[in-house]
Amino acid sequence: MTELATYNFAYLDEQTKRMIRRAILKAIAIPGYQVPFASREMPMPYGWGTGGVQLTAAIIGPQDVLKVIDQGADDTTNAVSIRAFFQKVANVAVTTRTEEATIIQTRHRIPEAKLGPNQVLVYQVPIPEPLRFLEPRETETRKMHALEEYGLMHVKLYEDIARNGRIATTYAYPVKVAGRYVMDPSPTPKFDNPKMHLSDALQLFGAGREKRIYAVPPYTEVVSLDFEDHPFEVQRFDKPCALCGAEQVYLDEVILDDKGGRMFVCSDTDFCEDRRAHGHAGAMLASNGLASDGLPGGKEAAE
Amino acid sequence: MSDLPLLKVKDISKFYGSRIGCRDVSFELWPGEVLAIVGESGSGKTTLLNCISTRLLPTTGSVEYHMRDETYRDLFRMNEAERRFLMRTDWGFVHQNPADGLRMTVSAGANVGERLMAIGNRHYGNIRNTAIDWLERVEIDADRIDDQPRAFSGGMRQRLQIARNLVTGPRLVFMDEPTGGLDVSVQARLLDLVRGLVNDLGLSAIIVTHDLAVARLLSHRMMVMKDGQVIEHGLTDRVLDDPREPYTQLLVSSILQV
């Protein structure tokens, strides 16, 4: 591609990308700190990933390979439309395979496969402020971040234990980044929190409506908050994935009929397909080779 | 008891534009002493309290506090982090309206435990036990620990607010009309409780009130304010039994006798 053709590459104008890149650099320099930025109108509604799309547009280049997931799946509306958007405005290669991607834009999940140092994970964030529902004043939450007054975060966890006997927060579980800022990891399940810790990949978070960018640089400590007598623990699943037999992965429940039939399958569709391609089979995998068409057989039955 | 004052207030003035909030107030507060600030509405009591407790920045003057490391620090020369840390560990502030000082949407236990968590306590069991202990000390049943303050009566809320403030073992407590809005029997019980706690813990307190009975029951010394200035200052019994200023005489004589 010529120099001229890359001008105004990927939807945003150069000045906007410059502004977002400056915010990204600042966010990387101060891990976990929410950097305000002049979020633009994007051709999609707020809540559909306008923050993530702006981040991706600001960092993507012609050589990049893009993967977009929504709840772990490559084939859901949000993922399909954002992938199509970047194919159209940037003409970049896209993939559903985690290891081939250089940029992975995600909503609600971190891929099961371990990410490498050549990859960037871009999160779509609805509410970047972890203290928001405890302290409604923005001036006050900023001050609390500045002065490292995070007692309130534990008040939330205390309430969880007092009401439910254990920490019942299962998603958007607050973490402390590099021993300093408390951060909302976006509504990923707390199952994924340990994957953020000392990750090889750069992690960027964009909140379009709230106009905030924050980041976790590679090899940064990310510690989930907890109590000494109620330590942090992730969700556990009784059964392995019904399609690929994987254990220690995050599973989605799929309702099969109105008689209580259900199955639990990997929420990360690429991971599940890859395992099946390598000959792993779960208890409910149809034997007629449905695995090869890319859609889990059980999901079709559910629809 | 130390023979050095806990708090040295020098020439505090606060102007709201050309209007006077309070003017040239100086006093010293000793450890274990309870000082009442009385006066009618609009006399500058609350402005003065807010200035001393750093909730408001006074126009002139200084407030020096005797820190736990035996040094005096000017509160307005501290940075904000130090000041806020002081406010949530070594000080307490009891608001007239409990809703201002409590988190109404979290349980009583979390309200009491918040300060402990803010100073780094990370053991749920210990926090909860301390909370239960404090609820009992302010006469709230331990089985109400998981109820939200909005389910509490006014008197209970006020007692919960006191427990929340005292849990870190502060040395100085500010109270702004602590009995305002409570009925007389609940007031009496609260005053009794506060008096007991102040004695047991050796607290110093500055209490703003327009109710001379509260001042009589709780305080050792009192200051009478009028139009932003302190017009009379002395031992509580002396001021109430033998008021010198005409305004104080008026104030004392206007107490309803039943």
Coordinates of C-alpha atoms in Angstrom, one line a residue:
Chain A
M1 CA 0.0 0.0 0.0
T2 CA 1.4 3.4 -0.8
E3 CA 1.9 6.2 1.7
L4 CA -1.1 8.1 0.4
A5 CA -3.4 5.1 0.6
T6 CA -2.7 4.7 4.3
Y7 CA -3.7 8.2 5.0
N8 CA -7.0 8.3 6.9
F9 CA -6.7 4.6 7.2
A10 CA -9.4 2.9 9.4
Y11 CA -12.3 5.3 9.6
L12 CA -10.9 7.9 12.0
D13 CA -9.1 11.0 10.7
E14 CA -5.4 11.4 11.5
Q15 CA -5.9 14.0 14.2
T16 CA -8.3 11.9 16.1
K17 CA -6.1 8.9 15.9
R18 CA -3.2 11.0 17.2
M19 CA -5.3 12.2 20.1
I20 CA -6.3 8.6 20.9
R21 CA -2.8 7.3 20.6
R22 CA -1.6 10.0 23.0
A23 CA -4.3 8.8 25.5
I24 CA -3.2 5.2 25.0
L25 CA 0.5 6.1 25.7
K26 CA -0.5 7.9 28.8
A27 CA -2.7 5.0 29.9
I28 CA 0.2 2.6 29.3
A29 CA 2.5 4.8 31.3
I30 CA 0.2 4.8 34.3
P31 CA -1.2 1.3 34.5
G32 CA -4.9 1.2 35.5
Y33 CA -5.4 5.0 35.4
Q34 CA -8.4 6.2 33.5
V35 CA -7.3 8.7 30.9
P36 CA -10.0 11.0 29.6
F37 CA -10.2 11.3 25.8
A38 CA -12.3 13.1 23.3
S39 CA -14.5 10.2 22.3
R40 CA -16.0 10.5 18.8
E41 CA -19.4 9.6 17.5
M42 CA -19.0 6.2 15.8
P43 CA -21.4 4.7 13.4
M44 CA -22.9 2.4 16.0
P45 CA -24.8 3.0 19.3
Y46 CA -23.1 3.6 22.6
G47 CA -22.9 0.3 24.4
W48 CA -22.0 -1.6 21.2
G49 CA -18.3 -1.1 21.6
T50 CA -17.6 2.5 20.5
G51 CA -14.7 2.7 22.9
G52 CA -13.1 -0.5 21.7
V53 CA -13.7 0.4 18.0
Q54 CA -11.9 3.7 18.5
L55 CA -8.9 2.0 20.2
T56 CA -8.7 -0.6 17.4
A57 CA -9.0 2.1 14.7
A58 CA -6.2 4.1 16.3
I59 CA -3.7 1.2 16.6
I60 CA -4.6 -1.0 13.5
G61 CA -2.2 -1.0 10.5
P62 CA -2.5 -2.6 7.1
Q63 CA -0.4 -5.6 8.2
D64 CA -2.6 -6.4 11.3
V65 CA -4.9 -9.4 11.5
L66 CA -8.0 -8.7 13.5
K67 CA -10.2 -11.0 15.6
V68 CA -13.4 -9.7 17.2
I69 CA -15.2 -11.7 19.9
D70 CA -18.4 -11.1 21.9
Q71 CA -18.9 -13.3 24.9
G72 CA -16.1 -15.4 23.6
A73 CA -17.9 -16.1 20.3
D74 CA -16.8 -15.0 16.8
D75 CA -20.2 -15.4 15.3
T76 CA -22.4 -13.1 17.4
T77 CA -24.0 -9.9 16.0
N78 CA -21.6 -7.5 17.7
A79 CA -18.5 -9.4 16.7
V80 CA -19.6 -10.0 13.1
S81 CA -20.6 -6.3 12.5
I82 CA -17.4 -4.9 14.0
R83 CA -15.3 -7.3 12.0
A84 CA -17.1 -6.4 8.9
F85 CA -16.7 -2.7 9.7
F86 CA -12.9 -3.0 9.8
Q87 CA -12.8 -5.1 6.7
K88 CA -14.6 -2.3 5.0
V89 CA -12.8 0.8 6.3
A90 CA -9.3 -0.7 6.7
N91 CA -9.3 -3.7 4.4
V92 CA -7.3 -5.7 6.9
A93 CA -7.1 -9.4 7.2
V94 CA -9.5 -10.9 9.7
T95 CA -9.5 -14.2 11.5
T96 CA -11.3 -16.2 14.1
R97 CA -8.2 -18.0 15.2
T98 CA -6.8 -16.5 18.4
E99 CA -3.1 -17.3 17.7
E100 CA -3.2 -15.7 14.2
A101 CA -4.6 -12.4 15.4
T102 CA -2.4 -9.4 16.2
I103 CA -5.4 -7.4 17.5
I104 CA -8.2 -9.0 19.4
Q105 CA -11.2 -6.8 20.2
T106 CA -13.3 -8.3 22.9
R107 CA -16.5 -7.9 24.8
H108 CA -16.9 -9.9 28.1
R109 CA -14.2 -12.5 27.6
I110 CA -10.5 -13.1 27.4
P111 CA -9.6 -15.9 25.0
E112 CA -8.7 -19.3 26.6
A113 CA -5.5 -19.6 24.6
K114 CA -2.6 -17.8 26.1
L115 CA -1.8 -14.6 24.4
G116 CA 1.6 -13.7 23.2
P117 CA 3.8 -10.5 23.2
N118 CA 2.9 -9.7 19.6
Q119 CA -0.8 -9.4 20.4
V120 CA -3.0 -6.6 21.7
L121 CA -6.3 -7.2 23.5
V122 CA -8.8 -4.4 23.2
Y123 CA -11.7 -4.4 25.6
Q124 CA -15.0 -2.7 25.2
V125 CA -15.9 -1.2 28.5
P126 CA -19.4 0.1 29.5
I127 CA -18.6 1.6 32.9
P128 CA -14.9 2.2 33.5
E129 CA -15.2 3.5 37.1
P130 CA -15.1 0.6 39.6
L131 CA -16.3 2.8 42.4
R132 CA -19.3 4.2 40.5
F133 CA -22.1 2.4 42.2
L134 CA -20.7 3.1 45.6
E135 CA -19.8 6.7 45.1
P136 CA -21.9 8.6 42.5
R137 CA -19.8 11.8 42.4
E138 CA -17.1 11.8 39.7
T139 CA -15.1 14.5 41.5
E140 CA -15.0 12.3 44.6
T141 CA -14.1 9.0 42.8
R142 CA -11.2 10.8 41.0
K143 CA -10.0 12.1 44.4
M144 CA -10.2 8.6 45.8
H145 CA -8.1 7.2 43.0
A146 CA -5.6 10.0 43.4
L147 CA -5.2 9.5 47.1
E148 CA -5.5 5.7 46.9
E149 CA -8.5 5.6 49.1
Y150 CA -9.9 2.2 48.2
G151 CA -11.6 1.2 51.5
L152 CA -14.9 1.6 49.7
M153 CA -14.1 -1.2 47.3
H154 CA -13.8 -3.6 50.1
V155 CA -17.1 -2.3 51.6
K156 CA -18.7 -3.8 48.4
L157 CA -17.0 -7.1 48.9
Y158 CA -18.0 -7.1 52.6
E159 CA -21.6 -6.6 51.7
D160 CA -21.4 -9.5 49.3
I161 CA -20.1 -11.8 52.1
A162 CA -22.6 -10.4 54.7
R163 CA -25.5 -11.2 52.3
N164 CA -24.4 -14.3 50.5
G165 CA -21.8 -15.9 52.8
R166 CA -19.1 -15.5 50.1
I167 CA -17.9 -12.9 47.6
A168 CA -20.8 -13.1 45.1
T169 CA -19.4 -10.7 42.5
T170 CA -18.8 -12.8 39.5
Y171 CA -18.1 -10.3 36.7
A172 CA -16.4 -6.9 36.6
Y173 CA -14.5 -8.1 39.6
P174 CA -12.3 -5.2 40.8
V175 CA -8.5 -5.6 40.5
K176 CA -5.5 -3.7 41.6
V177 CA -3.0 -2.9 38.9
A178 CA 0.7 -2.7 39.6
G179 CA 0.0 -2.2 43.3
R180 CA -1.6 1.2 42.7
Y181 CA -4.8 1.8 40.8
V182 CA -8.0 -0.2 41.4
M183 CA -9.5 -1.0 38.0
D184 CA -12.7 -2.4 36.6
P185 CA -11.6 -5.2 34.2
S186 CA -14.8 -4.6 32.2
P187 CA -17.6 -7.1 32.5
T188 CA -15.5 -10.1 32.0
P189 CA -16.2 -13.1 34.3
K190 CA -13.9 -13.2 37.3
F191 CA -12.8 -16.5 35.8
D192 CA -10.6 -14.4 33.4
N193 CA -9.1 -12.2 36.0
P194 CA -6.0 -14.4 36.6
K195 CA -5.3 -14.3 32.8
M196 CA -4.7 -10.5 33.1
H197 CA -1.9 -11.0 35.6
L198 CA 1.6 -10.8 34.1
S199 CA 0.1 -11.2 30.6
D200 CA 2.5 -11.2 27.7
A201 CA 0.0 -9.2 25.6
L202 CA -0.8 -5.5 25.9
Q203 CA -4.3 -4.9 27.2
L204 CA -6.2 -1.7 26.3
F205 CA -9.6 -0.7 27.6
G206 CA -11.9 1.8 25.9
A207 CA -15.1 3.3 27.1
G208 CA -16.7 5.4 24.4
R209 CA -19.7 6.8 26.2
E210 CA -17.7 7.5 29.4
K211 CA -14.8 8.8 27.3
R212 CA -12.1 6.9 29.2
I213 CA -9.1 4.8 28.1
Y214 CA -7.0 2.7 30.4
A215 CA -4.4 0.0 29.9
V216 CA -2.5 -2.8 31.5
P217 CA 0.9 -3.0 29.9
P218 CA 2.5 -6.5 29.4
Y219 CA 4.0 -8.2 32.5
T220 CA 2.1 -6.1 34.9
E221 CA 0.8 -7.3 38.2
V222 CA -3.0 -7.5 38.3
V223 CA -4.4 -8.7 41.7
S224 CA -8.0 -9.4 42.4
L225 CA -9.2 -7.8 45.6
D226 CA -10.3 -10.1 48.4
F227 CA -10.2 -10.7 52.2
E228 CA -7.7 -12.7 54.0
D229 CA -10.3 -15.1 55.2
H230 CA -12.3 -15.0 52.0
P231 CA -9.7 -15.3 49.3
F232 CA -10.4 -14.6 45.6
E233 CA -11.4 -17.7 43.7
V234 CA -12.8 -18.3 40.2
Q235 CA -15.9 -20.0 39.1
R236 CA -15.8 -23.8 38.9
F237 CA -17.8 -26.0 36.6
D238 CA -18.8 -29.5 37.5
K239 CA -18.6 -31.0 34.0
P240 CA -16.3 -30.5 31.1
C241 CA -17.4 -28.8 27.8
A242 CA -20.1 -31.0 26.2
L243 CA -18.6 -30.6 22.8
C244 CA -14.9 -30.7 23.2
G245 CA -14.4 -32.1 26.6
A246 CA -12.2 -29.2 27.8
E247 CA -11.9 -28.7 31.5
Q248 CA -10.7 -25.5 33.4
V249 CA -12.4 -23.3 30.8
Y250 CA -15.3 -20.9 31.0
L251 CA -18.6 -22.6 29.9
D252 CA -21.9 -21.2 28.6
E253 CA -25.2 -22.8 29.4
V254 CA -27.2 -23.7 26.4
I255 CA -30.9 -24.5 26.9
L256 CA -31.8 -27.4 24.5
D257 CA -35.6 -27.8 25.0
D258 CA -38.4 -26.7 27.4
K259 CA -38.1 -29.9 29.4
G260 CA -35.0 -28.9 31.3
G261 CA -32.5 -30.2 28.8
R262 CA -29.3 -28.2 28.8
M263 CA -25.6 -28.5 27.9
F264 CA -22.5 -26.6 28.9
V265 CA -20.2 -25.6 26.1
C266 CA -17.0 -23.5 25.9
S267 CA -17.8 -19.8 25.6
D268 CA -14.7 -19.4 23.5
T269 CA -15.8 -20.8 20.2
D270 CA -12.4 -20.7 18.5
F271 CA -10.9 -22.7 21.4
C272 CA -13.7 -25.3 21.2
E273 CA -13.4 -25.7 17.4
D274 CA -9.7 -26.0 17.6
R275 CA -9.9 -28.8 20.2
R276 CA -12.5 -30.7 18.2
A277 CA -10.3 -30.4 15.1
H278 CA -7.6 -32.0 17.1
G279 CA -9.8 -34.9 17.9
H280 CA -11.1 -34.0 21.3
A281 CA -14.8 -34.9 21.8
G282 CA -17.2 -34.1 24.6
A283 CA -20.1 -36.2 25.8
M284 CA -22.7 -34.5 23.6
L285 CA -20.8 -34.0 20.4
A286 CA -22.8 -35.4 17.5
S287 CA -20.9 -38.2 15.7
N288 CA -22.0 -37.1 12.2
G289 CA -19.1 -34.6 11.9
L290 CA -21.0 -31.4 12.7
A291 CA -17.9 -30.2 14.2
S292 CA -16.4 -29.4 10.8
D293 CA -19.0 -26.8 9.8
G294 CA -17.8 -24.4 12.4
L295 CA -21.0 -24.2 14.4
P296 CA -21.4 -26.3 17.5
G297 CA -24.0 -28.9 16.8
G298 CA -25.7 -28.4 20.1
K299 CA -26.2 -24.7 19.5
E300 CA -28.1 -25.4 16.3
A301 CA -30.3 -27.8 18.1
A302 CA -31.0 -25.1 20.6
E303 CA -32.1 -22.6 18.0
Chain B
M1 CA -3.5 13.3 80.4
S2 CA -1.0 15.3 78.5
D3 CA -0.5 18.9 79.6
L4 CA -0.2 20.1 76.0
P5 CA -3.4 21.2 74.1
L6 CA -4.7 18.8 71.4
L7 CA -5.9 21.6 69.2
K8 CA -4.8 25.2 69.0
V9 CA -7.1 27.5 67.1
K10 CA -5.8 30.9 66.3
D11 CA -7.8 33.9 64.9
I12 CA -10.0 31.9 62.6
S13 CA -12.2 34.1 60.4
K14 CA -14.4 33.1 57.5
F15 CA -16.0 35.6 55.2
Y16 CA -18.6 34.8 52.7
G17 CA -17.9 37.8 50.4
S18 CA -18.7 40.8 52.6
R19 CA -20.7 38.8 55.0
I20 CA -19.2 37.3 58.1
G21 CA -19.3 33.6 58.8
C22 CA -17.2 33.8 61.9
R23 CA -14.5 36.2 63.1
D24 CA -11.3 36.1 65.1
V25 CA -12.0 32.9 67.0
S26 CA -9.2 31.6 69.1
F27 CA -9.2 28.8 71.7
E28 CA -7.3 25.7 72.8
L29 CA -8.7 22.3 73.4
W30 CA -7.1 19.9 75.8
P31 CA -7.1 16.1 75.6
G32 CA -10.2 14.6 77.2
E33 CA -12.1 17.9 77.2
V34 CA -15.5 18.5 75.7
L35 CA -16.1 22.0 74.4
A36 CA -19.6 23.1 73.4
I37 CA -20.2 25.9 70.9
V38 CA -23.7 27.4 71.5
G39 CA -25.6 30.3 69.9
E40 CA -28.7 30.8 67.9
S41 CA -29.2 29.9 64.3
G42 CA -27.0 31.9 62.0
S43 CA -24.5 32.8 64.7
G44 CA -21.6 31.0 62.9
K45 CA -21.4 27.9 65.0
T46 CA -21.4 25.5 62.1
T47 CA -19.1 27.6 60.0
L48 CA -16.6 27.6 62.8
L49 CA -16.9 23.8 63.2
N50 CA -16.4 23.3 59.5
C51 CA -13.4 25.5 59.5
I52 CA -11.8 23.7 62.4
S53 CA -12.5 20.3 61.0
T54 CA -11.0 21.4 57.6
R55 CA -14.3 20.9 55.8
L56 CA -14.2 24.6 54.9
L57 CA -11.1 26.7 54.2
P58 CA -11.1 29.7 56.6
T59 CA -10.3 33.1 55.2
T60 CA -7.6 33.7 57.8
G61 CA -6.2 32.0 60.9
S62 CA -4.6 28.7 61.7
V63 CA -5.5 25.4 63.4
E64 CA -2.7 23.4 64.8
Y65 CA -3.2 19.8 65.8
H66 CA -1.1 17.7 68.2
M67 CA -0.3 14.6 66.1
R68 CA 0.3 11.2 67.6
D69 CA 4.0 11.7 67.0
E70 CA 4.0 14.6 69.5
T71 CA 4.4 17.3 66.9
Y72 CA 2.1 20.2 66.1
R73 CA 1.0 20.4 62.5
D74 CA -1.0 23.3 60.9
L75 CA -4.0 21.6 59.3
F76 CA -4.1 23.9 56.4
R77 CA -0.5 23.3 55.5
M78 CA -0.9 19.6 55.4
N79 CA -1.5 18.0 52.0
E80 CA -5.0 16.7 51.2
A81 CA -4.0 13.1 51.5
E82 CA -2.7 13.6 55.1
R83 CA -5.7 15.6 56.0
R84 CA -8.2 13.0 54.7
F85 CA -6.2 10.3 56.5
L86 CA -6.4 12.2 59.7
M87 CA -10.1 12.8 59.3
R88 CA -10.8 9.1 58.9
T89 CA -8.5 7.8 61.6
D90 CA -7.8 10.2 64.4
W91 CA -11.0 12.2 64.0
G92 CA -14.7 11.7 63.8
F93 CA -17.5 13.8 62.5
V94 CA -21.0 13.3 63.6
H95 CA -23.5 15.0 61.4
Q96 CA -26.8 16.4 62.5
N97 CA -28.6 14.4 59.8
P98 CA -27.3 10.7 60.0
A99 CA -27.9 10.3 56.3
D100 CA -25.0 12.7 55.6
G101 CA -22.6 10.6 57.7
L102 CA -23.8 7.1 56.8
R103 CA -23.9 5.1 53.7
M104 CA -27.6 4.4 53.5
T105 CA -27.4 1.7 51.0
V106 CA -24.9 -0.7 52.7
S107 CA -25.5 -2.6 55.9
A108 CA -24.8 -1.4 59.4
G109 CA -21.8 -3.7 59.7
A110 CA -20.2 -2.3 56.5
N111 CA -20.9 1.2 57.7
V112 CA -19.0 0.5 60.9
G113 CA -16.3 -1.5 59.1
E114 CA -15.6 1.0 56.3
R115 CA -13.0 3.0 58.3
L116 CA -11.3 -0.3 59.2
M117 CA -11.1 -1.3 55.6
A118 CA -10.0 2.1 54.6
I119 CA -6.9 1.8 56.9
G120 CA -6.0 -1.6 55.4
N121 CA -7.9 -4.2 57.5
R122 CA -8.5 -7.1 55.2
H123 CA -9.8 -9.8 57.5
Y124 CA -13.6 -10.2 57.1
G125 CA -14.1 -12.1 60.4
N126 CA -12.2 -9.5 62.4
I127 CA -14.0 -6.6 60.8
R128 CA -17.3 -8.2 61.5
N129 CA -16.5 -8.9 65.1
T130 CA -15.3 -5.4 65.7
A131 CA -18.5 -4.1 64.1
I132 CA -20.7 -6.3 66.4
D133 CA -18.7 -5.1 69.4
W134 CA -19.3 -1.5 68.4
L135 CA -23.0 -2.0 67.7
E136 CA -23.4 -3.4 71.2
R137 CA -21.5 -0.5 72.7
V138 CA -24.0 1.9 71.1
E139 CA -26.9 -0.3 72.2
I140 CA -27.9 -1.6 68.8
D141 CA -28.7 -5.4 68.7
A142 CA -26.1 -7.5 67.1
D143 CA -28.7 -9.2 64.9
R144 CA -29.3 -5.8 63.1
I145 CA -25.8 -5.9 61.7
D146 CA -26.9 -6.9 58.2
D147 CA -29.8 -4.4 58.0
Q148 CA -29.4 -1.2 56.1
P149 CA -29.5 2.1 58.1
R150 CA -32.7 3.1 56.2
A151 CA -34.4 0.4 58.2
F152 CA -33.3 2.1 61.4
S153 CA -35.1 4.7 63.5
G154 CA -33.6 8.2 63.8
G155 CA -32.0 7.5 67.2
M156 CA -30.5 4.2 66.0
R157 CA -29.1 5.9 62.9
Q158 CA -27.5 8.5 65.1
R159 CA -26.0 5.9 67.3
L160 CA -24.8 3.9 64.3
Q161 CA -23.1 7.1 63.0
I162 CA -21.3 7.5 66.3
A163 CA -20.1 3.8 66.2
R164 CA -18.9 4.3 62.7
N165 CA -16.8 7.3 63.8
L166 CA -15.4 5.8 66.9
V167 CA -14.3 2.4 65.5
T168 CA -10.8 3.6 64.6
G169 CA -10.2 5.0 68.1
P170 CA -10.2 8.7 67.3
R171 CA -8.9 11.3 69.7
L172 CA -11.1 14.1 68.6
V173 CA -14.7 14.0 67.6
F174 CA -16.7 16.9 66.0
M175 CA -20.4 16.8 66.5
D176 CA -22.9 19.1 64.7
E177 CA -26.2 19.2 66.6
P178 CA -26.0 15.5 67.4
T179 CA -29.4 15.4 69.0
G180 CA -31.2 17.6 66.5
G181 CA -34.4 16.1 65.2
L182 CA -34.7 13.4 67.9
D183 CA -37.5 13.3 70.5
V184 CA -36.7 14.1 74.1
S185 CA -36.4 10.5 75.5
V186 CA -34.3 9.4 72.6
Q187 CA -32.2 12.5 73.1
A188 CA -31.6 11.7 76.7
R189 CA -30.5 8.2 75.9
L190 CA -28.1 9.4 73.2
L191 CA -26.7 12.0 75.5
D192 CA -26.2 9.4 78.2
L193 CA -24.4 7.2 75.7
V194 CA -22.2 9.9 74.4
R195 CA -21.2 11.0 77.9
G196 CA -20.3 7.4 78.7
L197 CA -18.2 6.9 75.6
V198 CA -16.4 10.2 76.0
N199 CA -15.5 9.3 79.6
D200 CA -14.5 5.7 78.8
L201 CA -12.4 6.5 75.8
G202 CA -11.0 9.8 77.0
L203 CA -12.2 11.6 73.9
S204 CA -11.9 15.2 73.2
A205 CA -15.0 16.6 71.5
I206 CA -16.3 19.8 70.0
I207 CA -20.0 19.9 70.0
V208 CA -22.1 22.5 68.2
T209 CA -25.6 22.9 69.6
H210 CA -28.3 25.4 70.1
D211 CA -29.6 23.3 73.0
L212 CA -28.2 24.6 76.3
A213 CA -29.2 21.3 78.0
V214 CA -27.0 19.4 75.7
A215 CA -24.1 21.7 76.5
R216 CA -24.8 21.4 80.3
L217 CA -24.8 17.6 80.2
L218 CA -21.9 16.9 77.9
S219 CA -19.4 19.8 78.0
H220 CA -16.8 21.0 80.4
R221 CA -16.3 24.3 78.7
M222 CA -18.5 26.3 76.4
M223 CA -18.3 29.2 74.0
V224 CA -21.2 31.5 73.2
M225 CA -21.4 32.9 69.7
K226 CA -23.3 35.8 68.3
D227 CA -23.0 37.3 64.8
G228 CA -19.9 35.3 64.1
Q229 CA -18.0 36.3 67.2
V230 CA -17.4 34.5 70.5
I231 CA -18.9 36.8 73.1
E232 CA -18.5 34.6 76.2
H233 CA -16.2 31.7 77.0
G234 CA -15.8 29.7 80.2
L235 CA -16.6 26.6 82.2
T236 CA -20.0 25.4 81.3
D237 CA -21.5 25.6 84.8
R238 CA -20.1 29.1 85.3
V239 CA -21.5 30.4 82.0
L240 CA -24.9 28.8 82.5
D241 CA -25.3 29.7 86.2
D242 CA -23.7 33.1 86.1
P243 CA -23.8 34.5 82.5
R244 CA -22.1 37.8 82.2
E245 CA -22.9 39.0 78.8
P246 CA -26.4 40.4 78.3
Y247 CA -26.9 38.1 75.2
T248 CA -25.9 35.0 77.2
Q249 CA -28.3 36.1 80.0
L250 CA -31.0 36.3 77.4
L251 CA -30.2 32.9 76.0
V252 CA -30.1 31.2 79.4
S253 CA -33.3 32.9 80.5
S254 CA -35.1 31.8 77.4
I255 CA -34.8 28.1 78.2
L256 CA -38.3 26.7 78.7
Q257 CA -39.0 25.5 82.2
V258 CA -41.5 22.7 82.4

